[in-house]
Structures are given as C-alpha cells and as structure tokens.
C-alpha cells in the first residue's frame, strides 16, 4: 500500500516510516506540517500515487487541529481517498468532524474509508496494520477507546441497546465483519446477525439505508456531546 | 418611607398636606438630640469612640425620615473612618444651632397661640418689652392666624433643612459605598488575573506533556511494534513465546502510562477553543446544555485573549441560566459589528437571552467576575433581568482582529 504520511515529531515520523516499510508498505512522502501535507496531496493523489493518507492531528503551523483540517480538505478535494487520522487524545469532536457530522466541516463521502485512531494503538501492531487494510477497503475504524467513552454515557437511543448489542456494535464501529465478530465474541454467526439487526432497529436504521454499519457508527457519535 | 422629590419644596401648600414635613421634623429633633450626645461625649472622653461607631450606623437608618434613600453600607465590625468623625462634629455644631433656633420658634409659636387665652383671661397684650398695649380683640384674632402661617413656614423650612442636611450626611456615608464598589471591582480584576495565570500555566503544562512524555511513549510504542514484528520472525518455541509475552507486558505498561498522561492532560486546555475559535466553542457549550438552545453565531477567529475571555463569560452566563433561571429556551446570538468609521475597531456583540423567571441580581459573584472580564477586554456587560423575565445579557467587546487568523 502506498501511503502519504504526515507527523511533526521526527522521532515518531521515522518510527512510523520504519514500521510501515517493515510491514511491506511504501511511504511515498513523509511530511512534518499540515501545509506540506496539503501540497503533497494535491500533486500525489491526482497522479494516482497514494492509496491512503495517514496524518497526525496536532501539527504545525497552528499546533491545533491543523492535521485534521488538512485531512478534511483532502477529503473534499478527493472524496474517494481513504484517510486515517492519528490523535493523542480521545476527542469526539475530531471523530465527528472526520465523519462529516458537523455542519462547519461539510459532509464527507461515506464511500471511502476513514479512520480515527489513538496513537497508542500503533503499538498493537496487528490491529494497526489491520486498520490500514480496513480503511483502504472503504471501512470505518474508530478507536475502541473512543467508542468505549461514548458508550459509557447513557443516551436516548443507545440506552435501549442491551449489553451484548452494544458490544457487537462496538466491534461493528471498528470495521469488523460479522464473521470476525462471531470469532471475537464466541457467538454463532446467526446470533451476531440477530444482535446487529436488533441494534440497527433500535437505532432506527432501516435496510434501505445503504451502508448500515457506517450509519450505526454515526448514530453513536451524533448522539454524544463531546467530552472535553 | 417615600423618597422626597426636591421639586416638591417649590409647592409648599401641597407639601404641607403630606407626611413629609412631620417626619422631617422628627428627623431634625433626633439629629439635634444626637448632636447633644455628640457634645456630651467630648466631656466623657471614653465615650467618643463608642459614639463614633454608633452614630453613623444610626444616621444611616434615619435618612429615610428626611426623604432620602438609605445607603447600602457594609462595614467591618469596629471600622471607623474620617467621614464618621466629620459627621459627628457637624451634628454637634448643628445641634447648637438647632437648639437656639428651636427655642426661638417654640417661644414665638407659644406666644402667638397663647394670645387668645391671655385676652380671655383679661391680660394686656404687649409687643416685646414695650409698654405699647395692642388692642385686645384684633390681637386675639390675628395672632393665631399669624401662628399658623409661622407654623407652615417652620414645617416647610424643616423639610428643606432636613433634606439638605441629610444630603450632606448621605454624601459622607455614601463614600463607603463607592469605596466598596471599587474594592469589589479590584477583587474581580484580581480573580480574573489569577484565573488567566492559571490558564496560562495549564496550557504550558499541556504542551510539555504533549511534546515530552506523550511523544516518548508513542515512540516507545512504535519501537515495540517493530520489535514484535521481529520477534514473530524468530523460530517458534519457548524463547519466542517468552519474548512475545514480555512484549505484551511492556505494551500493557505503555498503555497504562499513556492513559495516565492522557488523564492528566485532559481538560487542561479547552481544545475546541484553540482549534475552532469562538464559533465552535459556543456551539460546544450550547450542545452540552440541558435546555433547548438556539445558536446564531458568525464570528471569525479573534485574538486569543478575546476568544478566551468571551468564552469564559459565555460559559459562566450559561451555567447561571441552567442553575438559577428556570429557563427552557436559550438564545445565543453572536456577531461582529464593523466600526462606523474606518478607524474604529469592529466590536464583538454577544447576546444571551433566556425565558426564565428573571430577577437576576446584578451583584452575584459570577456576574462580578464576568464584568471584570469584560472590563479587562475593554468592553461592557449589561444585564437586563426584570422580574418574570426574560433575561438578556449583552456583552460588547472590541475585537481587535490584528493577527486573529493563521494560528
């Protein structure tokens, strides 16, 4: 997989490059600011040289959410480009913005893959590498800690879900397939399907809604006031 | 006790039909008595401090008799000011004057009203010490009429005198009020400055955590990931299992370390304000409210100090609404109005309106610090909260947008 990487700390940038190359991926460019990221993206992506963008949130020039904003801009310019954002914090606002849930950032396409991962997740190397594949394949990966933080709060729709349904939905929101979930939770495939559709029903997502899994994740995030 | 409108003094006939002259008379008599006590206290030196402490506090309560509002004065126990001494001295002087004027008035009125009685009992009516005897019958008729006229004049005079005197006394007492107001302002400023210093330190601490501890933990995690890939290449068996298990343990520790640092850094900085500016921060505040909220806000990025201050004011205002107003709806309206001329800075206008029961006291501690904040930003804060609502808070702050963008 050809990856465009943005990370401002040299130590982490070099480490990520080494890890990605070790896993057989190619880092087509590794930049250290959000500005450079947008510049590189504007030439490399139209040339078809990038399969996935992997970026840090907090970067120069603003040292705020510059990386996230660059990612959103790239997404607007190239709606089919898979993007993973790495963050130091569990910031539901970032996840919402990334998934196109706030008006200010504008809607993003639900076709291409998206990921919001905590930086710590990288040390679970296989989870991290899996996430790259899921997102490249059009899936959505939201860090388990973000989802857990969301689920700790009672909300109108989510509170109607049983513990098992929440558990299943948590895995759905990490981009897992029904088969993977059945292995993970030691359930039969039929039971997983039953839980998933029960959860969808309770969240008011019908079969005509297309990508139900994506909508379920969005339902999670939309309901939540962000935890600052 | 109704307040006296000084214009009423210009209509004596009307004034005399009210209670005002009589309460004014009572006031003057009490003042004169206080003056006598003042003089007396000088002779019993020990009583001077006690009287200096007592009289201003009593005087404050007597002011309504003269048609004045009682000033809101808060004193520390045993506090004495130079104004108190001036007040007591003036009261003493006034008592001496009042004593002589009072005697003249009483004798004059007594004589005039006693004339008919004197005539009836067959005595001669004389003018002063002169042996000039006045005709008895006309004198008996005229004197009481004259007495009534003098009494009216005295009552009017007493009202005017009491009003003037109480004004002087109020000025001496009220100084306290403005001094306290200044103190409250200064305290508000101090608490705002302290909060700002704390916020600055927290920002620095958060940056240190991010650039230091968190980065090294992440780097260690990356190195660990590489090590794991290496270890998986080792021949399967005991040594590989031990290495992989060891790596798992290290990862667990790293996770715990990362979690601790995240917990410590959480909430140190309102990231939404730093990243998204006021618009995003107000949206965030509105979203967290347990009320129906309408937000109309189009504000560009402003200097950090302005965004920080306005955000805190809005947060405090919304907290107050949730806690005290009983409101169901809140309307938050924020705009940037451009200055009328080219050289005037644009102004940020933030209005927060709720449909609660109103009657918000403009002196609460929350409002004091909000005002102090607005003042620090060179702006103003107005609160309109009639009983029964609605309550509207209006904040105007100069938004010197120099360098606002590109942070």
XYZ file of C-alpha atoms in Angstrom:
635
model
C 0.000 0.000 0.000
C 1.334 3.459 -0.911
C 0.968 5.823 1.998
C 1.239 9.593 2.355
C 2.380 10.250 5.932
C 2.280 13.455 7.994
C 3.735 13.655 11.516
C 5.609 16.596 13.005
C 7.813 14.835 15.567
C 10.842 13.454 13.703
C 11.199 10.574 16.154
C 7.663 9.361 15.504
C 7.782 10.075 11.779
C 10.910 7.940 11.359
C 9.409 5.226 13.549
C 6.193 5.141 11.511
C 8.109 5.029 8.232
C 10.207 2.137 9.538
C 7.140 0.245 10.759
C 5.123 0.785 7.583
C 8.013 -0.233 5.347
C 8.687 -3.212 7.530
C 5.051 -4.267 7.046
C 5.571 -4.108 3.285
C 4.007 -0.714 2.605
C 5.571 2.138 0.716
C 5.733 5.639 2.208
C 5.533 7.863 -0.855
C 6.103 11.009 1.166
C 6.625 11.773 4.853
C 5.975 15.410 5.749
C 6.046 17.347 9.022
C 3.397 20.064 8.636
C -0.236 20.290 7.603
C 0.695 22.751 4.875
C 3.183 20.332 3.323
C 0.609 17.571 3.608
C -1.893 19.515 1.518
C 0.783 20.437 -1.028
C 1.958 16.825 -1.394
C -1.638 15.562 -1.523
C -2.521 17.997 -4.296
C 0.158 16.564 -6.583
C 0.491 12.932 -5.484
C -3.191 11.998 -5.214
C -4.268 13.197 -8.691
C -1.234 11.313 -10.043
C -2.674 8.152 -8.516
C 0.411 7.613 -6.370
C -1.354 7.363 -2.999
C -3.587 4.599 -1.608
C -4.051 6.045 1.872
C -3.316 9.216 3.842
C -2.094 8.797 7.416
C -1.837 12.024 9.417
C -1.313 13.327 12.933
C -3.921 15.795 14.250
C -1.752 18.281 16.080
C 0.835 19.717 13.762
C 2.381 22.965 12.611
C 1.696 25.620 11.545
C -1.043 26.107 14.167
C -0.291 23.252 16.566
C -4.051 22.873 16.931
C -6.144 20.539 14.802
C -4.260 21.509 11.629
C -3.745 17.905 10.565
C -7.424 17.134 10.896
C -8.376 20.184 8.869
C -5.885 19.236 6.175
C -7.429 15.751 6.130
C -10.925 17.225 5.721
C -9.669 19.441 2.896
C -8.067 16.471 1.154
C -11.314 14.602 1.561
C -13.274 17.412 -0.048
C -10.856 17.564 -2.982
C -10.570 13.782 -3.331
C -13.734 12.176 -1.942
C -12.522 8.646 -2.622
C -9.205 8.927 -0.769
C -9.012 6.732 2.336
C -7.736 8.692 5.347
C -6.618 7.697 8.838
C -6.141 10.345 11.489
C -3.896 9.611 14.461
C -4.602 11.520 17.656
C -3.004 11.786 21.047
C -6.419 12.275 22.664
C -9.855 10.777 22.625
C -11.576 13.756 21.089
C -15.108 13.016 19.971
C -15.209 16.339 18.208
C -12.409 15.187 15.897
C -14.249 11.951 15.200
C -17.455 13.839 14.468
C -15.694 16.275 12.148
C -13.973 13.439 10.339
C -17.165 11.506 9.818
C -18.823 14.592 8.409
C -21.203 15.149 11.270
C -20.650 18.814 11.928
C -22.098 21.400 9.636
C -18.994 23.519 9.534
C -16.767 20.839 8.081
C -19.250 19.787 5.470
C -20.353 16.271 4.683
C -17.756 13.782 3.636
C -18.405 10.893 1.365
C -19.332 7.659 3.030
C -17.854 5.674 0.172
C -14.180 5.863 1.029
C -12.634 4.570 4.217
C -11.989 6.665 7.289
C -10.120 6.018 10.495
C -9.693 7.794 13.787
C -7.106 6.089 15.945
C -5.306 6.869 19.139
C -1.530 6.985 18.675
C -1.097 4.377 21.392
C -2.943 1.939 19.132
C 0.106 1.693 16.896
C 1.898 -0.457 19.457
C -0.740 -3.155 18.846
C 0.891 -3.620 15.549
C -1.515 -6.123 14.011
C -4.604 -4.105 14.992
C -2.940 -1.074 13.449
C -1.989 -2.859 10.231
C -5.493 -4.377 10.026
C -6.985 -0.919 10.403
C -4.944 0.283 7.409
C -6.419 -2.511 5.312
C -9.993 -1.943 6.524
C -9.860 1.774 5.780
C -8.233 1.235 2.402
C -11.082 -1.166 1.645
C -13.666 1.534 2.367
C -14.366 0.686 6.003
C -14.583 2.894 9.051
C -12.327 2.390 12.034
C -12.891 4.324 15.213
C -10.540 3.710 18.119
C -12.064 1.329 20.679
C -11.332 3.838 23.441
C -13.381 6.496 21.663
C -16.247 4.087 21.240
C -15.965 2.917 24.845
C -16.007 6.501 26.054
C -19.128 7.078 24.008
C -20.852 4.002 25.322
C -20.250 4.794 28.953
C -22.759 7.566 28.601
C -26.433 6.829 28.650
C -28.299 8.312 25.740
C -31.818 8.055 24.481
C -31.308 5.678 21.587
C -28.185 3.899 22.735
C -29.531 3.240 26.210
C -32.178 0.989 24.695
C -29.478 -1.397 23.492
C -28.596 -4.474 25.520
C -25.038 -5.004 26.751
C -24.470 -7.651 24.084
C -25.831 -5.433 21.342
C -23.540 -2.615 22.436
C -20.613 -4.995 22.433
C -21.431 -6.093 18.914
C -21.944 -2.520 17.776
C -18.600 -1.525 19.241
C -16.937 -4.105 17.022
C -19.023 -3.019 14.045
C -17.779 0.500 14.520
C -14.214 -0.812 14.417
C -14.854 -2.092 10.909
C -15.155 -5.794 11.871
C -17.230 -8.118 9.720
C -19.914 -10.369 11.185
C -17.566 -13.364 10.858
C -14.789 -11.602 12.744
C -17.253 -10.576 15.442
C -18.546 -14.104 15.881
C -14.970 -15.348 16.423
C -14.149 -12.494 18.769
C -17.241 -12.865 20.974
C -17.567 -16.649 20.665
C -21.043 -16.352 19.208
C -22.640 -18.160 16.316
C -22.816 -16.202 13.090
C -26.595 -16.237 13.307
C -26.503 -14.741 16.795
C -24.253 -11.913 15.597
C -26.607 -11.132 12.728
C -29.521 -11.109 15.173
C -27.756 -8.704 17.567
C -26.613 -6.429 14.784
C -30.047 -6.117 13.228
C -31.659 -5.620 16.647
C -29.207 -2.808 17.299
C -29.920 -1.270 13.902
C -33.650 -1.435 14.564
C -33.306 0.271 17.917
C -31.174 2.992 16.369
C -33.831 3.496 13.705
C -31.645 2.441 10.795
C -33.625 0.599 8.112
C -32.436 -1.802 5.443
C -32.900 0.772 2.713
C -30.295 2.984 4.304
C -27.353 1.564 2.383
C -24.244 1.274 4.479
C -25.915 0.409 7.760
C -22.672 -0.190 9.542
C -21.464 3.294 8.818
C -24.793 4.736 9.890
C -24.575 2.857 13.173
C -21.216 4.395 13.934
C -22.563 7.791 13.001
C -25.536 7.227 15.291
C -23.098 6.664 18.131
C -21.228 9.831 17.532
C -24.130 12.076 16.683
C -25.848 11.388 19.964
C -22.895 12.322 22.072
C -21.985 15.673 23.452
C -18.227 15.759 23.285
C -16.254 15.118 26.452
C -13.752 17.870 26.946
C -40.991 55.967 53.758
C -41.409 57.678 50.340
C -38.480 59.397 48.705
C -38.775 63.165 48.634
C -38.639 64.894 45.282
C -36.769 68.195 45.844
C -39.150 69.834 43.342
C -41.945 69.324 45.901
C -40.345 72.060 48.009
C -41.464 74.572 45.388
C -45.098 73.748 46.144
C -45.360 74.364 49.891
C -49.148 74.139 50.059
C -49.135 70.730 48.526
C -46.130 69.662 50.549
C -47.856 70.561 53.818
C -50.642 68.117 53.105
C -48.163 65.218 53.065
C -46.393 63.458 55.899
C -43.001 64.654 54.726
C -42.749 67.831 56.879
C -43.621 65.959 60.046
C -41.131 63.146 59.508
C -38.557 65.799 58.604
C -39.288 67.492 61.916
C -38.831 64.206 63.758
C -35.573 63.736 61.868
C -34.293 67.155 62.873
C -35.246 66.641 66.523
C -33.412 63.284 66.546
C -30.424 64.898 64.830
C -30.391 67.642 67.435
C -30.543 65.063 70.232
C -27.683 63.191 68.571
C -25.774 66.464 68.423
C -26.261 66.936 72.145
C -24.971 63.419 72.751
C -22.034 64.250 70.462
C -21.184 67.299 72.543
C -21.704 65.283 75.684
C -19.342 62.581 74.506
C -16.473 65.058 74.280
C -16.777 65.640 78.020
C -16.635 61.947 78.807
C -13.665 61.237 76.549
C -14.100 57.477 76.932
C -17.421 57.563 75.091
C -16.045 59.250 71.971
C -15.068 56.034 70.146
C -18.324 54.332 71.060
C -20.327 57.249 69.728
C -18.229 57.495 66.582
C -19.032 53.862 65.919
C -22.716 54.153 66.798
C -23.950 57.384 65.289
C -23.056 56.831 61.595
C -24.814 53.477 61.740
C -27.915 55.048 63.326
C -27.854 58.014 60.983
C -27.901 55.666 58.048
C -31.253 54.296 59.295
C -32.716 57.757 59.999
C -32.109 59.109 56.489
C -35.482 57.864 55.134
C -37.229 60.208 57.600
C -35.760 63.084 55.609
C -36.950 61.585 52.348
C -33.611 60.052 51.391
C -32.807 56.510 50.363
C -30.847 54.644 52.979
C -27.427 53.926 51.504
C -26.340 50.310 51.286
C -23.344 50.384 53.556
C -21.393 47.361 54.602
C -18.875 47.915 57.332
C -16.468 45.689 59.066
C -17.104 45.368 62.757
C -15.473 48.276 64.590
C -14.447 50.075 61.425
C -14.166 53.854 61.736
C -13.423 56.404 59.020
C -12.607 60.096 58.947
C -16.048 60.721 57.457
C -17.583 59.385 60.664
C -15.676 61.951 62.707
C -16.745 64.756 60.367
C -20.339 63.578 60.620
C -20.309 63.605 64.424
C -18.651 67.050 64.569
C -21.134 68.514 62.087
C -24.017 67.002 64.024
C -22.739 68.657 67.193
C -22.482 72.074 65.500
C -25.944 71.602 64.020
C -27.336 70.714 67.432
C -26.132 74.009 68.916
C -27.723 75.983 66.070
C -30.887 73.913 66.240
C -31.092 74.489 69.979
C -31.250 78.274 69.603
C -33.482 78.260 66.529
C -35.725 75.746 68.250
C -36.119 77.921 71.342
C -36.999 80.976 69.243
C -39.537 79.001 67.213
C -41.161 77.425 70.252
C -41.394 80.753 72.123
C -42.766 82.558 69.074
C -45.389 79.898 68.334
C -46.253 79.609 72.013
C -46.786 83.347 72.313
C -48.897 83.619 69.178
C -51.165 80.701 70.056
C -51.373 81.811 73.720
C -52.610 85.304 72.814
C -56.365 84.485 72.703
C -56.066 82.762 76.067
C -54.335 85.808 77.513
C -57.013 88.115 76.159
C -59.790 85.948 77.562
C -58.156 85.945 80.967
C -58.110 89.763 80.813
C -54.407 90.399 80.429
C -52.919 93.073 78.221
C -51.246 92.092 75.009
C -47.948 93.867 74.547
C -45.390 93.952 71.750
C -41.997 92.913 73.052
C -40.870 94.816 76.147
C -42.521 97.999 75.015
C -45.360 99.301 77.030
C -47.335 99.602 73.854
C -50.553 97.760 74.547
C -52.200 96.288 71.462
C -55.955 96.383 71.004
C -57.093 93.176 72.669
C -59.725 91.829 70.269
C -57.878 92.257 66.927
C -54.736 90.817 68.523
C -56.619 87.743 69.762
C -57.908 87.166 66.229
C -54.746 87.923 64.273
C -52.192 86.175 66.488
C -53.346 82.565 65.935
C -53.585 83.159 62.159
C -50.088 84.542 62.258
C -49.125 81.478 64.331
C -50.474 79.117 61.673
C -48.510 80.960 58.998
C -45.339 80.707 61.060
C -46.002 77.032 61.702
C -46.396 76.395 57.960
C -43.163 78.270 57.326
C -41.424 76.245 60.026
C -42.654 72.945 58.617
C -41.566 73.895 55.108
C -38.247 75.087 56.432
C -37.801 71.909 58.426
C -38.437 69.801 55.339
C -35.928 71.781 53.305
C -33.367 71.792 56.094
C -33.764 68.082 56.752
C -33.390 67.370 53.048
C -30.255 69.470 52.760
C -28.726 68.178 55.939
C -29.454 64.568 55.110
C -27.842 65.107 51.707
C -24.631 66.166 53.391
C -24.802 63.245 55.746
C -25.570 60.859 52.888
C -22.543 62.109 50.967
C -20.374 61.331 53.976
C -21.885 57.871 54.388
C -22.089 57.003 50.735
C -18.382 57.396 50.193
C -18.307 53.989 51.803
C -20.473 52.592 49.044
C -18.295 53.769 46.186
C -15.200 52.630 48.028
C -16.722 49.173 48.443
C -17.747 49.137 44.798
C -14.161 49.922 43.848
C -12.975 47.166 46.156
C -15.354 44.686 44.558
C -14.092 45.723 41.143
C -10.500 45.308 42.211
C -11.250 41.886 43.667
C -12.998 40.908 40.445
C -9.970 42.011 38.444
C -7.670 40.075 40.743
C -9.639 36.881 40.449
C -9.733 37.230 36.668
C -5.988 37.770 36.550
C -5.435 34.760 38.766
C -7.612 32.628 36.520
C -5.675 33.830 33.490
C -2.351 32.950 35.079
C -3.660 29.503 35.939
C -4.942 29.007 32.387
C -1.557 30.039 31.009
C 0.263 27.595 33.262
C -2.108 24.808 32.337
C -1.523 25.479 28.666
C 2.224 25.295 29.190
C 1.847 22.080 31.178
C -0.307 20.510 28.487
C 2.270 21.421 25.838
C 5.041 19.901 27.922
C 3.067 16.679 28.307
C 2.329 16.506 24.608
C 5.813 17.303 23.363
C 7.556 15.338 26.105
C 6.023 12.374 27.859
C 3.428 11.558 25.226
C 5.846 11.716 22.345
C 8.337 9.420 24.046
C 5.595 6.966 24.994
C 4.402 6.925 21.384
C 7.947 6.459 20.127
C 8.427 3.550 22.525
C 5.158 2.067 21.249
C 6.422 2.282 17.674
C 9.688 0.638 18.611
C 7.711 -2.065 20.376
C 5.631 -2.672 17.253
C 8.805 -3.172 15.220
C 10.235 -5.488 17.876
C 7.093 -7.576 17.780
C 7.361 -7.983 14.007
C 10.999 -9.058 14.553
C 10.052 -11.476 17.309
C 7.435 -13.087 15.110
C 10.217 -13.968 12.680
C 12.060 -15.969 15.373
C 11.749 -19.756 15.258
C 8.597 -20.769 17.103
C 9.119 -22.258 20.520
C 9.878 -21.355 24.131
C 12.184 -18.362 23.560
C 9.810 -16.742 21.068
C 6.837 -17.230 23.384
C 8.761 -15.635 26.232
C 9.764 -12.642 24.103
C 6.222 -12.140 22.789
C 4.779 -12.433 26.300
C 7.364 -9.942 27.536
C 6.447 -7.524 24.761
C 2.805 -7.832 25.739
C 3.684 -6.861 29.283
C 5.713 -3.882 28.112
C 2.804 -2.809 25.921
C 0.433 -3.035 28.846
C 2.703 -0.724 30.829
C 2.946 1.649 27.889
C -0.826 1.715 27.593
C -1.183 2.486 31.288
C 1.443 5.213 31.014
C -0.304 6.720 28.007
C -3.639 6.574 29.789
C -2.229 8.330 32.871
C -0.724 11.097 30.792
C -3.988 11.493 28.847
C -5.950 11.680 32.077
C -3.549 14.304 33.407
C -3.699 16.352 30.214
C -7.456 16.075 29.826
C -9.220 19.331 30.376
C -6.033 21.335 30.794
C -6.862 23.245 27.638
C -10.265 23.788 26.033
C -9.082 22.347 22.739
C -12.253 23.310 20.949
C -11.495 27.000 21.527
C -7.891 26.640 20.437
C -8.826 24.724 17.305
C -12.169 26.071 16.230
C -12.407 29.521 17.780
C -15.417 31.093 19.465
C -17.942 29.815 16.977
C -17.017 26.190 17.580
C -16.605 26.709 21.331
C -20.042 28.317 21.693
C -21.544 25.501 19.671
C -19.884 23.056 22.040
C -21.253 24.918 25.082
C -24.722 25.027 23.554
C -24.627 21.335 22.720
C -23.876 20.430 26.338
C -26.781 22.463 27.760
C -29.786 20.591 29.125
C -32.012 23.253 27.522
C -33.394 24.000 24.110
C -30.742 26.160 22.593
C -30.705 28.333 19.536
C -27.322 29.487 18.372
C -26.801 32.184 15.780
C -23.156 32.973 15.649
C -20.928 34.057 12.816
C -17.667 35.272 14.226
C -14.225 34.981 12.624
C -11.141 33.955 14.559
C -10.226 36.645 17.082
C -7.138 37.274 19.197
C -6.599 34.555 21.784
C -7.254 36.859 24.744
C -10.624 37.937 23.325
C -11.718 34.394 22.481
C -10.599 33.120 25.883
C -12.350 35.915 27.813
C -15.597 35.801 25.860
C -15.708 32.013 26.089
C -15.398 32.151 29.884
C -18.078 34.835 30.146
C -20.445 32.824 27.963
C -19.764 29.676 29.960
C -20.461 31.426 33.246
C -23.626 33.006 31.845
C -24.944 29.675 30.592
C -24.081 27.969 33.867
C -26.050 30.649 35.717
C -29.008 30.188 33.400
C -29.058 26.436 33.979
C -28.672 26.808 37.742
C -30.862 29.771 38.572
C -33.171 30.927 35.810
C -35.585 28.021 35.416
C -35.439 28.719 31.682
C -36.431 26.258 28.977
C -35.005 28.082 25.994
C -31.787 29.943 25.467
C -30.917 32.085 22.502
C -27.252 32.796 21.893
C -26.559 35.453 19.343
C -23.062 36.487 18.379
C -21.993 38.900 15.665
C -19.109 41.079 14.725
C -20.279 44.606 14.003
C -17.863 46.647 11.960
C -16.923 50.042 13.329
C -18.863 53.010 11.962
C -15.758 54.683 10.557
C -12.694 53.066 9.072
C -10.517 53.822 12.050
C -12.788 52.279 14.687
C -12.208 48.661 15.614
C -15.011 46.173 14.997
C -16.994 45.133 18.049
C -17.965 41.654 19.077
C -21.565 41.578 20.280
C -22.774 38.574 22.211
C -26.339 38.396 23.474
C -27.625 35.551 25.584
C -31.362 35.569 26.194
C -33.331 33.067 28.264
C -37.016 32.652 29.038
C -36.510 32.056 32.752
C -38.178 33.885 35.630
C -35.790 36.848 35.529
C -34.880 38.914 38.561
C -31.182 38.066 38.273
C -29.232 40.077 40.847
C -26.572 42.227 39.223
C -24.298 41.712 42.224
C -23.736 37.961 42.238
C -20.141 36.797 42.374
C -20.450 35.206 38.946
C -21.547 38.477 37.438
C -18.796 40.396 39.192
C -16.132 38.275 37.586
C -17.936 38.382 34.243
C -17.967 42.168 34.430
C -14.302 42.197 35.412
C -13.531 40.051 32.383
C -15.482 42.325 30.073
C -13.666 45.328 31.568
C -10.283 43.655 31.083
C -11.122 43.244 27.409
C -12.084 46.915 27.213
C -15.754 46.025 26.818
C -19.040 46.261 28.670
C -21.513 43.802 30.092
C -25.169 44.701 30.584
C -27.761 42.606 32.312
C -31.462 43.166 31.810
C -33.473 40.865 34.016
C -36.923 42.142 35.035
C -38.966 40.010 37.424
C -40.814 37.435 35.364
C -38.145 37.528 32.672
C -36.903 37.359 30.035
C -33.275 37.852 30.981
C -30.864 39.249 28.472
C -27.134 39.507 28.885
C -25.359 41.715 26.420
C -21.610 41.694 26.022
C -19.764 44.148 23.828
C -16.047 43.762 23.358
C -13.705 45.489 20.932
C -12.402 42.784 18.623
C -9.011 43.997 17.519
C -8.610 41.344 14.890
C -4.959 42.009 14.192
C -3.312 38.613 13.741
C -6.502 36.740 14.547
C -6.203 34.399 11.601
C -3.421 31.932 10.976
C -2.818 30.456 14.359
